[in-house]
CSV table of C-alpha atoms and ligand atoms in Angstrom, one decimal:
chain,number,residue,atom,x,y,z
K,4,MET,CA,-0.5,8.2,-27.6
K,5,ALA,CA,-3.1,6.5,-25.5
K,6,SER,CA,-6.8,6.7,-26.0
K,7,PHE,CA,-8.3,10.2,-25.7
K,8,GLY,CA,-9.7,10.2,-22.2
K,9,ILE,CA,-12.6,12.6,-22.5
K,10,SER,CA,-15.9,11.4,-21.7
K,11,LEU,CA,-18.7,12.0,-24.0
K,12,ARG,CA,-20.9,15.0,-23.3
K,13,MET,CA,-23.8,13.2,-24.9
K,14,SER,CA,-27.2,14.1,-23.6
K,15,GLN,CA,-29.6,11.2,-23.4
K,16,SER,CA,-31.9,12.5,-26.0
K,17,GLN,CA,-29.7,13.6,-28.9
K,18,THR,CA,-26.0,13.6,-30.1
K,19,ILE,CA,-24.5,16.2,-32.5
K,20,VAL,CA,-21.5,15.5,-34.5
K,21,LEU,CA,-19.4,17.6,-36.9
K,22,GLY,CA,-18.3,15.5,-39.9
K,23,ILE,CA,-15.2,16.4,-42.2
K,24,GLU,CA,-14.5,15.0,-45.6
K,25,THR,CA,-11.3,15.6,-47.5
K,26,SER,CA,-10.3,12.3,-49.1
K,27,CYS,CA,-10.5,13.4,-52.7
K,28,ASP,CA,-11.5,16.6,-54.5
K,29,GLU,CA,-14.4,17.6,-52.3
K,30,THR,CA,-13.8,19.8,-49.2
K,31,ALA,CA,-16.8,19.1,-47.1
K,32,ALA,CA,-18.1,19.6,-43.5
K,33,SER,CA,-21.6,19.0,-42.0
K,34,VAL,CA,-23.4,18.8,-38.7
K,35,VAL,CA,-25.8,16.0,-38.1
K,36,VAL,CA,-28.0,15.3,-35.0
K,37,ARG,CA,-29.1,11.8,-34.0
K,38,ASP,CA,-32.0,11.5,-31.6
K,39,GLY,CA,-32.5,8.8,-28.9
K,40,ALA,CA,-34.6,6.8,-31.3
K,41,GLY,CA,-31.7,6.5,-33.8
K,42,HIS,CA,-33.2,9.0,-36.3
K,43,GLY,CA,-30.7,11.3,-38.0
K,44,ARG,CA,-31.2,14.9,-39.3
K,45,ILE,CA,-28.8,17.0,-41.2
K,46,LEU,CA,-28.4,20.5,-39.8
K,47,SER,CA,-26.0,21.6,-42.4
K,48,ASN,CA,-24.0,20.2,-45.3
K,49,VAL,CA,-21.4,22.3,-47.0
K,50,VAL,CA,-19.6,20.8,-50.1
K,51,ARG,CA,-17.0,22.7,-52.1
K,52,SER,CA,-16.0,20.7,-55.2
K,53,GLN,CA,-12.6,21.3,-56.6
K,54,VAL,CA,-13.5,20.4,-60.2
K,55,GLU,CA,-12.2,23.9,-61.4
K,56,GLU,CA,-8.8,23.5,-59.7
K,57,HIS,CA,-8.3,20.2,-61.4
K,58,ALA,CA,-9.9,20.9,-64.8
K,59,ALA,CA,-6.8,21.7,-66.7
K,60,TYR,CA,-5.2,18.4,-65.8
K,61,GLY,CA,-8.0,16.0,-66.8
K,62,GLY,CA,-8.2,14.3,-63.4
K,63,VAL,CA,-7.5,15.0,-59.8
K,64,VAL,CA,-4.0,16.0,-58.9
K,65,PRO,CA,-3.3,14.9,-55.3
K,66,GLU,CA,-1.0,17.7,-54.4
K,67,ILE,CA,-3.4,20.3,-55.7
K,68,ALA,CA,-6.2,18.6,-53.8
K,69,ALA,CA,-4.3,18.6,-50.5
K,70,ARG,CA,-3.4,22.3,-50.8
K,71,ALA,CA,-6.9,23.3,-51.7
K,72,HIS,CA,-8.2,21.4,-48.6
K,73,VAL,CA,-5.8,23.5,-46.6
K,74,GLU,CA,-7.0,26.7,-48.0
K,75,LEU,CA,-10.8,25.8,-47.9
K,76,LEU,CA,-11.5,23.6,-44.9
K,77,ASP,CA,-11.5,26.1,-42.1
K,78,GLY,CA,-13.9,28.4,-43.8
K,79,ILE,CA,-16.2,25.4,-44.7
K,80,ILE,CA,-16.2,24.2,-41.1
K,81,VAL,CA,-17.2,27.7,-39.9
K,82,ARG,CA,-20.0,27.8,-42.5
K,83,ALA,CA,-21.3,24.3,-41.6
K,84,LEU,CA,-21.5,25.4,-37.9
K,85,ALA,CA,-23.2,28.7,-38.9
K,86,ASP,CA,-25.7,27.0,-41.2
K,87,ALA,CA,-26.6,24.7,-38.3
K,88,GLY,CA,-26.9,27.7,-35.8
K,89,LEU,CA,-24.4,26.0,-33.6
K,90,GLY,CA,-21.0,26.7,-32.1
K,91,PHE,CA,-18.2,24.1,-31.2
K,92,ALA,CA,-19.6,24.1,-27.6
K,93,ASP,CA,-22.7,22.4,-28.9
K,94,LEU,CA,-20.9,19.4,-30.4
K,95,ASP,CA,-20.6,16.1,-28.8
K,96,ALA,CA,-17.8,14.8,-31.1
K,97,VAL,CA,-15.9,15.5,-34.3
K,98,ALA,CA,-15.7,12.9,-37.0
K,99,ALA,CA,-13.3,13.0,-40.0
K,100,THR,CA,-12.4,10.7,-42.9
K,101,ALA,CA,-9.2,8.9,-42.0
K,102,GLY,CA,-9.1,6.9,-45.3
K,103,PRO,CA,-9.0,5.4,-47.8
K,104,GLY,CA,-8.2,8.3,-50.2
K,105,LEU,CA,-5.6,10.6,-51.3
K,106,ILE,CA,-3.3,10.7,-48.3
K,107,GLY,CA,-2.4,14.4,-48.3
K,108,GLY,CA,-6.1,15.5,-48.2
K,109,VAL,CA,-6.9,12.8,-45.6
K,110,MET,CA,-4.1,14.2,-43.4
K,111,VAL,CA,-5.5,17.7,-43.7
K,112,GLY,CA,-9.0,16.6,-42.6
K,113,LEU,CA,-8.0,14.3,-39.8
K,114,MET,CA,-5.4,16.8,-38.3
K,115,THR,CA,-8.1,19.5,-38.4
K,116,ALA,CA,-10.5,17.3,-36.6
K,117,LYS,CA,-7.9,16.3,-34.0
K,118,ALA,CA,-7.0,20.0,-33.4
K,119,ILE,CA,-10.7,21.0,-33.0
K,120,ALA,CA,-11.3,17.9,-30.6
K,121,MET,CA,-8.3,18.8,-28.5
K,122,VAL,CA,-9.1,22.4,-28.2
K,123,HIS,CA,-12.7,22.0,-27.4
K,124,GLY,CA,-12.3,18.8,-25.3
K,125,LEU,CA,-14.2,16.5,-27.6
K,126,PRO,CA,-13.8,13.0,-28.7
K,127,VAL,CA,-12.5,12.6,-32.3
K,128,ILE,CA,-13.8,9.7,-34.5
K,129,ALA,CA,-11.6,8.5,-37.3
K,130,VAL,CA,-14.2,7.3,-40.1
K,131,ASN,CA,-13.7,4.9,-42.9
K,132,HIS,CA,-14.9,6.9,-45.9
K,133,LEU,CA,-16.5,3.7,-47.3
K,134,GLU,CA,-18.4,3.2,-44.1
K,135,GLY,CA,-19.7,6.7,-44.7
K,136,HIS,CA,-21.1,5.7,-48.1
K,137,ALA,CA,-22.3,2.3,-46.7
K,138,LEU,CA,-24.4,3.7,-43.8
K,139,THR,CA,-25.9,6.8,-45.6
K,140,ALA,CA,-29.2,4.9,-46.4
K,141,ARG,CA,-29.7,4.6,-42.6
K,142,LEU,CA,-29.6,8.4,-42.3
K,143,THR,CA,-31.7,9.1,-45.2
K,144,ASP,CA,-34.1,6.1,-45.3
K,145,GLY,CA,-33.6,4.4,-41.9
K,146,VAL,CA,-32.8,1.1,-43.6
K,147,ALA,CA,-32.4,-1.7,-41.1
K,148,PHE,CA,-29.5,-4.2,-41.1
K,149,PRO,CA,-28.7,-6.3,-42.9
K,150,TYR,CA,-28.9,-4.9,-46.4
K,151,LEU,CA,-27.1,-5.3,-49.7
K,152,LEU,CA,-24.9,-2.4,-50.8
K,153,LEU,CA,-23.7,-1.6,-54.4
K,154,LEU,CA,-21.0,1.0,-54.0
K,155,VAL,CA,-20.2,2.5,-57.4
K,156,SER,CA,-18.0,5.6,-57.4
K,157,GLY,CA,-14.8,6.9,-58.9
K,158,GLY,CA,-12.6,4.7,-56.9
K,159,HIS,CA,-14.8,1.7,-56.0
K,160,SER,CA,-17.2,-0.9,-57.5
K,161,GLN,CA,-18.2,-3.3,-54.8
K,162,PHE,CA,-21.1,-5.4,-53.5
K,163,LEU,CA,-21.1,-5.5,-49.7
K,164,ALA,CA,-23.3,-7.2,-47.2
K,165,VAL,CA,-23.9,-4.5,-44.5
K,166,GLU,CA,-24.6,-6.5,-41.5
K,167,GLY,CA,-24.1,-4.0,-38.7
K,168,VAL,CA,-22.0,-1.0,-37.8
K,169,GLY,CA,-18.5,-2.2,-38.5
K,170,THR,CA,-19.6,-5.6,-39.9
K,171,TYR,CA,-19.2,-5.6,-43.7
K,172,ARG,CA,-18.8,-8.6,-45.9
K,173,ARG,CA,-17.4,-7.9,-49.4
K,174,LEU,CA,-19.3,-10.1,-51.9
K,175,GLY,CA,-17.6,-8.8,-55.1
K,176,THR,CA,-15.3,-6.0,-56.3
K,177,THR,CA,-13.7,-4.7,-59.5
K,178,ILE,CA,-10.4,-6.4,-60.4
K,179,ASP,CA,-9.3,-3.4,-62.5
K,180,ASP,CA,-11.1,0.0,-63.1
K,181,ALA,CA,-13.9,1.3,-60.9
K,182,LEU,CA,-17.2,2.0,-62.8
K,183,GLY,CA,-16.9,5.8,-62.4
K,184,GLU,CA,-13.3,5.6,-63.6
K,185,ALA,CA,-14.6,3.6,-66.7
K,186,PHE,CA,-17.1,6.4,-67.4
K,187,ASP,CA,-14.4,9.0,-66.9
K,188,LYS,CA,-11.9,7.3,-69.2
K,189,THR,CA,-14.6,6.7,-71.8
K,190,ALA,CA,-15.5,10.4,-71.7
K,191,LYS,CA,-11.8,11.4,-72.2
K,192,LEU,CA,-11.4,9.1,-75.2
K,193,LEU,CA,-14.5,10.5,-76.8
K,194,GLY,CA,-13.3,14.0,-76.2
K,195,LEU,CA,-16.0,14.8,-73.6
K,196,PRO,CA,-15.2,17.1,-70.7
K,197,ASN,CA,-14.8,16.3,-67.0
K,198,PRO,CA,-16.7,15.1,-65.0
K,199,GLY,CA,-17.0,12.2,-67.4
K,200,GLY,CA,-19.9,10.2,-66.0
K,201,PRO,CA,-22.7,12.9,-66.6
K,202,ASN,CA,-21.2,13.9,-70.0
K,203,VAL,CA,-21.2,10.3,-71.2
K,204,GLU,CA,-24.9,10.0,-69.9
K,205,ARG,CA,-25.9,13.2,-71.8
K,206,ALA,CA,-24.2,12.1,-75.0
K,207,ALA,CA,-25.7,8.7,-74.8
K,208,LEU,CA,-29.2,10.2,-74.8
K,209,ALA,CA,-29.0,10.9,-78.5
K,210,GLY,CA,-27.2,7.7,-79.4
K,211,ASP,CA,-28.0,4.3,-80.8
K,212,ALA,CA,-27.0,1.7,-78.1
K,213,THR,CA,-27.2,-1.1,-80.6
K,214,ARG,CA,-24.6,0.2,-83.1
K,215,PHE,CA,-21.6,-1.2,-81.3
K,216,ALA,CA,-21.8,-4.7,-79.6
K,217,PHE,CA,-19.4,-4.2,-76.7
K,218,PRO,CA,-18.4,-7.0,-74.5
K,219,ARG,CA,-20.1,-7.7,-71.1
K,220,PRO,CA,-16.9,-8.8,-69.2
K,221,MET,CA,-17.2,-11.2,-66.3
K,222,LEU,CA,-20.9,-11.8,-66.9
K,223,GLY,CA,-20.4,-15.5,-66.6
K,224,LYS,CA,-17.2,-15.5,-64.5
K,225,GLY,CA,-16.2,-14.3,-61.2
K,226,ARG,CA,-19.9,-14.1,-60.3
K,227,LEU,CA,-19.8,-10.8,-58.3
K,228,ASP,CA,-16.6,-9.3,-59.4
K,229,PHE,CA,-16.4,-6.7,-62.0
K,230,SER,CA,-13.8,-5.9,-64.8
K,231,PHE,CA,-14.2,-2.7,-66.9
K,232,SER,CA,-10.8,-2.3,-68.5
K,233,GLY,CA,-11.5,-4.6,-71.4
K,234,LEU,CA,-14.6,-2.7,-72.2
K,235,LYS,CA,-12.8,0.6,-72.1
K,236,THR,CA,-10.3,-1.0,-74.6
K,237,ALA,CA,-13.1,-2.2,-76.9
K,238,VAL,CA,-14.6,1.4,-76.9
K,239,ARG,CA,-11.1,2.8,-77.9
K,240,ASN,CA,-10.7,0.4,-80.6
K,241,ALA,CA,-14.1,1.0,-82.1
K,242,ALA,CA,-13.5,4.8,-81.8
K,243,GLU,CA,-10.1,4.5,-83.6
K,244,ALA,CA,-11.5,2.4,-86.3
K,245,ILE,CA,-14.0,5.1,-87.4
K,246,ALA,CA,-12.0,8.3,-86.4
K,247,PRO,CA,-12.4,11.2,-86.9
K,248,LEU,CA,-15.5,11.0,-84.7
K,249,ARG,CA,-18.6,12.9,-85.7
K,250,ASP,CA,-21.1,13.8,-83.0
K,251,VAL,CA,-23.3,11.0,-84.0
K,252,ASP,CA,-20.5,8.5,-83.5
K,253,VAL,CA,-19.7,10.0,-80.0
K,254,ALA,CA,-23.4,9.5,-79.1
K,255,ASP,CA,-23.5,5.9,-80.5
K,256,LEU,CA,-20.2,5.0,-78.6
K,257,ALA,CA,-21.5,6.6,-75.4
K,258,ALA,CA,-24.9,4.8,-75.7
K,259,SER,CA,-23.3,1.5,-76.6
K,260,PHE,CA,-20.9,1.8,-73.6
K,261,GLN,CA,-23.6,2.8,-71.2
K,262,ALA,CA,-25.8,-0.1,-72.4
K,263,ALA,CA,-23.0,-2.7,-71.8
K,264,VAL,CA,-22.2,-1.4,-68.2
K,265,THR,CA,-26.0,-1.2,-67.4
K,266,ASP,CA,-26.4,-4.8,-68.4
K,267,ILE,CA,-23.5,-5.8,-66.3
K,268,ILE,CA,-24.6,-3.9,-63.3
K,269,ALA,CA,-28.3,-5.2,-63.6
K,270,GLN,CA,-27.2,-8.8,-64.1
K,271,LYS,CA,-24.7,-8.9,-61.3
K,272,SER,CA,-27.1,-7.2,-58.9
K,273,ALA,CA,-29.6,-9.9,-59.6
K,274,THR,CA,-27.0,-12.6,-58.7
K,275,ALA,CA,-26.0,-10.6,-55.7
K,276,LEU,CA,-29.6,-10.3,-54.4
K,277,ALA,CA,-30.1,-14.0,-54.9
K,278,ASP,CA,-27.0,-14.8,-52.8
K,279,PHE,CA,-27.9,-12.3,-50.2
K,280,ALA,CA,-31.4,-13.4,-49.9
K,281,ARG,CA,-30.3,-17.0,-49.5
K,282,ASP,CA,-27.5,-16.2,-46.9
K,283,THR,CA,-29.8,-13.9,-44.8
K,284,GLY,CA,-33.0,-15.9,-45.2
K,285,GLN,CA,-34.7,-12.6,-46.2
K,286,GLN,CA,-37.5,-12.9,-48.8
K,287,ALA,CA,-37.5,-9.2,-49.7
K,288,PRO,CA,-34.0,-7.9,-49.2
K,289,THR,CA,-33.0,-4.2,-49.7
K,290,LEU,CA,-30.5,-3.2,-52.2
K,291,VAL,CA,-28.9,0.2,-51.5
K,292,VAL,CA,-26.9,2.0,-54.2
K,293,ALA,CA,-24.4,4.6,-53.3
K,294,GLY,CA,-21.5,6.5,-55.0
K,295,GLY,CA,-21.5,9.1,-57.8
K,296,VAL,CA,-22.4,6.5,-60.5
K,297,ALA,CA,-25.8,6.2,-58.7
K,298,ALA,CA,-26.8,9.5,-60.4
K,299,ASN,CA,-26.9,7.7,-63.8
K,300,LYS,CA,-30.6,7.4,-64.8
K,301,ALA,CA,-30.1,4.5,-67.1
K,302,ILE,CA,-28.4,2.5,-64.4
K,303,ARG,CA,-31.0,3.5,-61.8
K,304,SER,CA,-33.9,2.4,-64.1
K,305,ALA,CA,-32.2,-1.0,-64.8
K,306,LEU,CA,-31.8,-1.4,-61.1
K,307,THR,CA,-35.4,-0.5,-60.5
K,308,ALA,CA,-36.3,-3.3,-62.9
K,309,THR,CA,-34.0,-5.8,-61.3
K,310,THR,CA,-35.2,-5.3,-57.7
K,311,GLU,CA,-38.8,-5.3,-58.8
K,312,ALA,CA,-38.4,-8.6,-60.7
K,313,PHE,CA,-36.8,-10.0,-57.5
K,314,GLY,CA,-39.3,-8.5,-55.1
K,315,ALA,CA,-36.7,-6.5,-53.4
K,316,ASP,CA,-36.6,-2.9,-52.3
K,317,LEU,CA,-34.3,-0.4,-54.0
K,318,VAL,CA,-33.0,2.5,-52.0
K,319,VAL,CA,-30.9,5.2,-53.7
K,320,PRO,CA,-30.1,8.2,-51.3
K,321,PRO,CA,-30.4,11.7,-52.8
K,322,ILE,CA,-27.6,12.2,-55.2
K,323,ALA,CA,-26.1,14.9,-53.1
K,324,LEU,CA,-25.6,12.3,-50.4
K,325,CYS,CA,-24.4,9.6,-52.8
K,326,THR,CA,-21.5,11.7,-53.8
K,327,ASP,CA,-18.8,12.7,-51.3
K,328,ASN,CA,-20.1,14.9,-48.5
K,329,GLY,CA,-19.4,15.5,-44.7
K,330,ALA,CA,-23.0,14.4,-43.6
K,331,MET,CA,-22.2,10.8,-44.3
K,332,ILE,CA,-18.9,11.1,-42.2
K,333,ALA,CA,-20.8,12.7,-39.3
K,334,TRP,CA,-23.5,10.0,-39.5
K,335,ALA,CA,-20.9,7.2,-39.5
K,336,GLY,CA,-19.3,8.9,-36.5
K,337,LEU,CA,-22.9,9.0,-34.8
K,338,GLU,CA,-23.5,5.4,-35.6
K,339,ARG,CA,-20.0,4.5,-34.0
K,340,LEU,CA,-20.8,6.5,-30.9
K,341,ALA,CA,-24.3,4.8,-30.7
K,342,THR,CA,-22.6,1.5,-30.4
K,343,GLY,CA,-21.0,2.7,-27.3
K,344,ASP,CA,-17.6,1.6,-28.4
K,345,ILE,CA,-15.3,3.9,-30.4
K,346,SER,CA,-12.2,2.0,-29.4
K,347,GLY,CA,-9.8,1.7,-32.3
K,348,GLN,CA,-11.3,4.7,-33.9
K,349,GLY,CA,-11.6,7.2,-31.2
K,350,ASP,CA,-7.8,7.5,-30.5
K,351,MET,CA,-5.9,10.8,-31.0
K,352,ASP,CA,-3.1,8.7,-32.7
K,353,MET,CA,-5.3,7.3,-35.3
K,354,PRO,CA,-3.3,7.4,-38.5
K,355,ALA,CA,-4.4,8.8,-42.0
K,356,ARG,CA,-4.6,5.8,-44.4
K,357,ALA,CA,-4.5,5.7,-48.1
K,358,ARG,CA,-5.8,2.1,-48.0
K,359,TRP,CA,-8.5,0.9,-45.6
K,360,PRO,CA,-10.7,-2.0,-46.8
K,361,LEU,CA,-14.1,-2.2,-45.1
K,362,ASP,CA,-13.8,-6.0,-45.1
K,363,ALA,CA,-10.3,-6.7,-43.8
K,364,SER,CA,-10.8,-10.5,-44.4
K,365,ALA,CA,-11.5,-10.1,-48.1
K,366,SER,CA,-8.5,-10.8,-50.3
K,367,PRO,CA,-6.9,-7.6,-51.8
K,368,LYS,CA,-7.7,-7.0,-55.4
K,369,LEU,CA,-6.1,-4.4,-57.6
K,370,GLY,CA,-9.2,-2.3,-58.1
K,371,SER,CA,-10.6,-2.6,-54.6
K,372,GLY,CA,-9.1,0.5,-52.9
K,373,ARG,CA,-6.1,1.5,-54.9
K,374,LEU,CA,-3.7,4.3,-53.8
K,375,GLY,CA,-4.5,7.6,-55.3
K,376,THR,CA,-8.0,6.9,-56.6
K,377,LYS,CA,-11.3,8.3,-55.4
K,378,ALA,CA,-13.2,6.4,-52.9
U,3,LIG,O1,-18.9,9.2,-55.3
U,3,LIG,P1,-18.3,10.3,-56.2
U,3,LIG,O2,-18.7,11.7,-56.3
U,3,LIG,O3,-16.7,10.4,-55.8
U,3,LIG,C1,-16.0,9.2,-55.4
U,3,LIG,O4,-15.5,8.6,-56.3
U,3,LIG,O5,-15.9,9.1,-54.2
U,3,LIG,O6,-18.2,9.6,-57.6
U,3,LIG,C2,-17.6,10.2,-58.8
U,3,LIG,C3,-17.7,9.4,-60.0
U,3,LIG,C4,-17.0,9.9,-61.1
U,3,LIG,O7,-16.2,8.9,-61.8
U,3,LIG,C5,-18.2,10.3,-62.0
U,3,LIG,O8,-17.8,10.4,-63.4
U,3,LIG,C6,-19.3,9.4,-61.7
U,3,LIG,O9,-19.2,9.2,-60.3
U,3,LIG,N1,-20.6,9.9,-62.0
U,3,LIG,C7,-21.4,9.3,-63.0
U,3,LIG,C8,-22.5,10.1,-63.2
U,3,LIG,N2,-22.4,11.2,-62.2
U,3,LIG,C9,-21.2,10.9,-61.6
U,3,LIG,N3,-21.2,8.2,-63.7
U,3,LIG,C10,-22.1,7.9,-64.6
U,3,LIG,N4,-23.2,8.7,-64.8
U,3,LIG,C11,-23.5,9.8,-64.1
U,3,LIG,N5,-24.5,10.6,-64.3
U,4,LIG,ZN1,-16.7,8.5,-52.0
């Protein structure tokens, strides 16, 4: 089908977009307004986590996620509009995640957005979920281009140079597990419940981080690429060697694991900042951290030290906006609209995509956007 030939009803002063997010196990919708000066304001942000639906399975089950999105999404959109005090007639466009992510869920959200757009005569914007994460700091903190992004979530661990809307250069990525995934797998083998990251962090508080000398993979090699699967194996071997685990062992293993990943993130970030500063000529670049792992206090404080030592700024959006949400999708749609060109993303025949790298020129790596993982 050809491009959706409905002109924008944007007023000069402000633009209002409904954003829909269904790419993993959060069903989310949000209404965001952008004023003529480019400032964003969240009018509503409704997120329904499906943690309970998936709890019994120890991970996200794609089919269950897709079915839950079907059941929940319409009610969540109605609530997002009600919270914003608006109706469909007040919207200028509808944005939805079109990938990467679990394909069933992405299809539910994208088709819903297309249906709303068609019925109400609105443009639809197919948003790359990773672009949503990448641009959130501009909504929350008005960060100017270019900046360095560390995206650490359940499905991705990447450094990206964010040069403009639609212009992303991948500087490094994981070659196996994502960092959130490494936290989740470590939690599982320590017998800690889902979600793994916060529970490993909690257990680590009482632990001795020096008891186990876990490897810091890829610190010398690959410069800005990550590898976490060897670390996970080292934790498993150490745990098996002292099984059955007492509480103190779990705490020490969690603390030693967290110390290793914190070192890796801090050191790689220092290298990435140096590269980014050299490439851009910026003396005091900004490092933005996004994704669920940004909630980790040990990692945050290590990054605070790294950026301070470099003379760089650190921006970590509020955690509710680092994890998956509809506001980041609405904002990415608004940013696209503001460029005046939504070609390629504003067509009614935009497909749902399981894979959709932000930097299409970067060579594919196993851990950089796998099928069936969180983004
Ligand atoms: O961004 P997110 O909510 O979902 C996507 O992956 O898109 O990230 C979820 C990931 C999970 O792997 C979770 O264990 C991890 O973020 N996470 C944490 C913490 N909170 C969430 N990892 C370490 N420490 C935390 N406090
Ligand atoms: Zn995400």
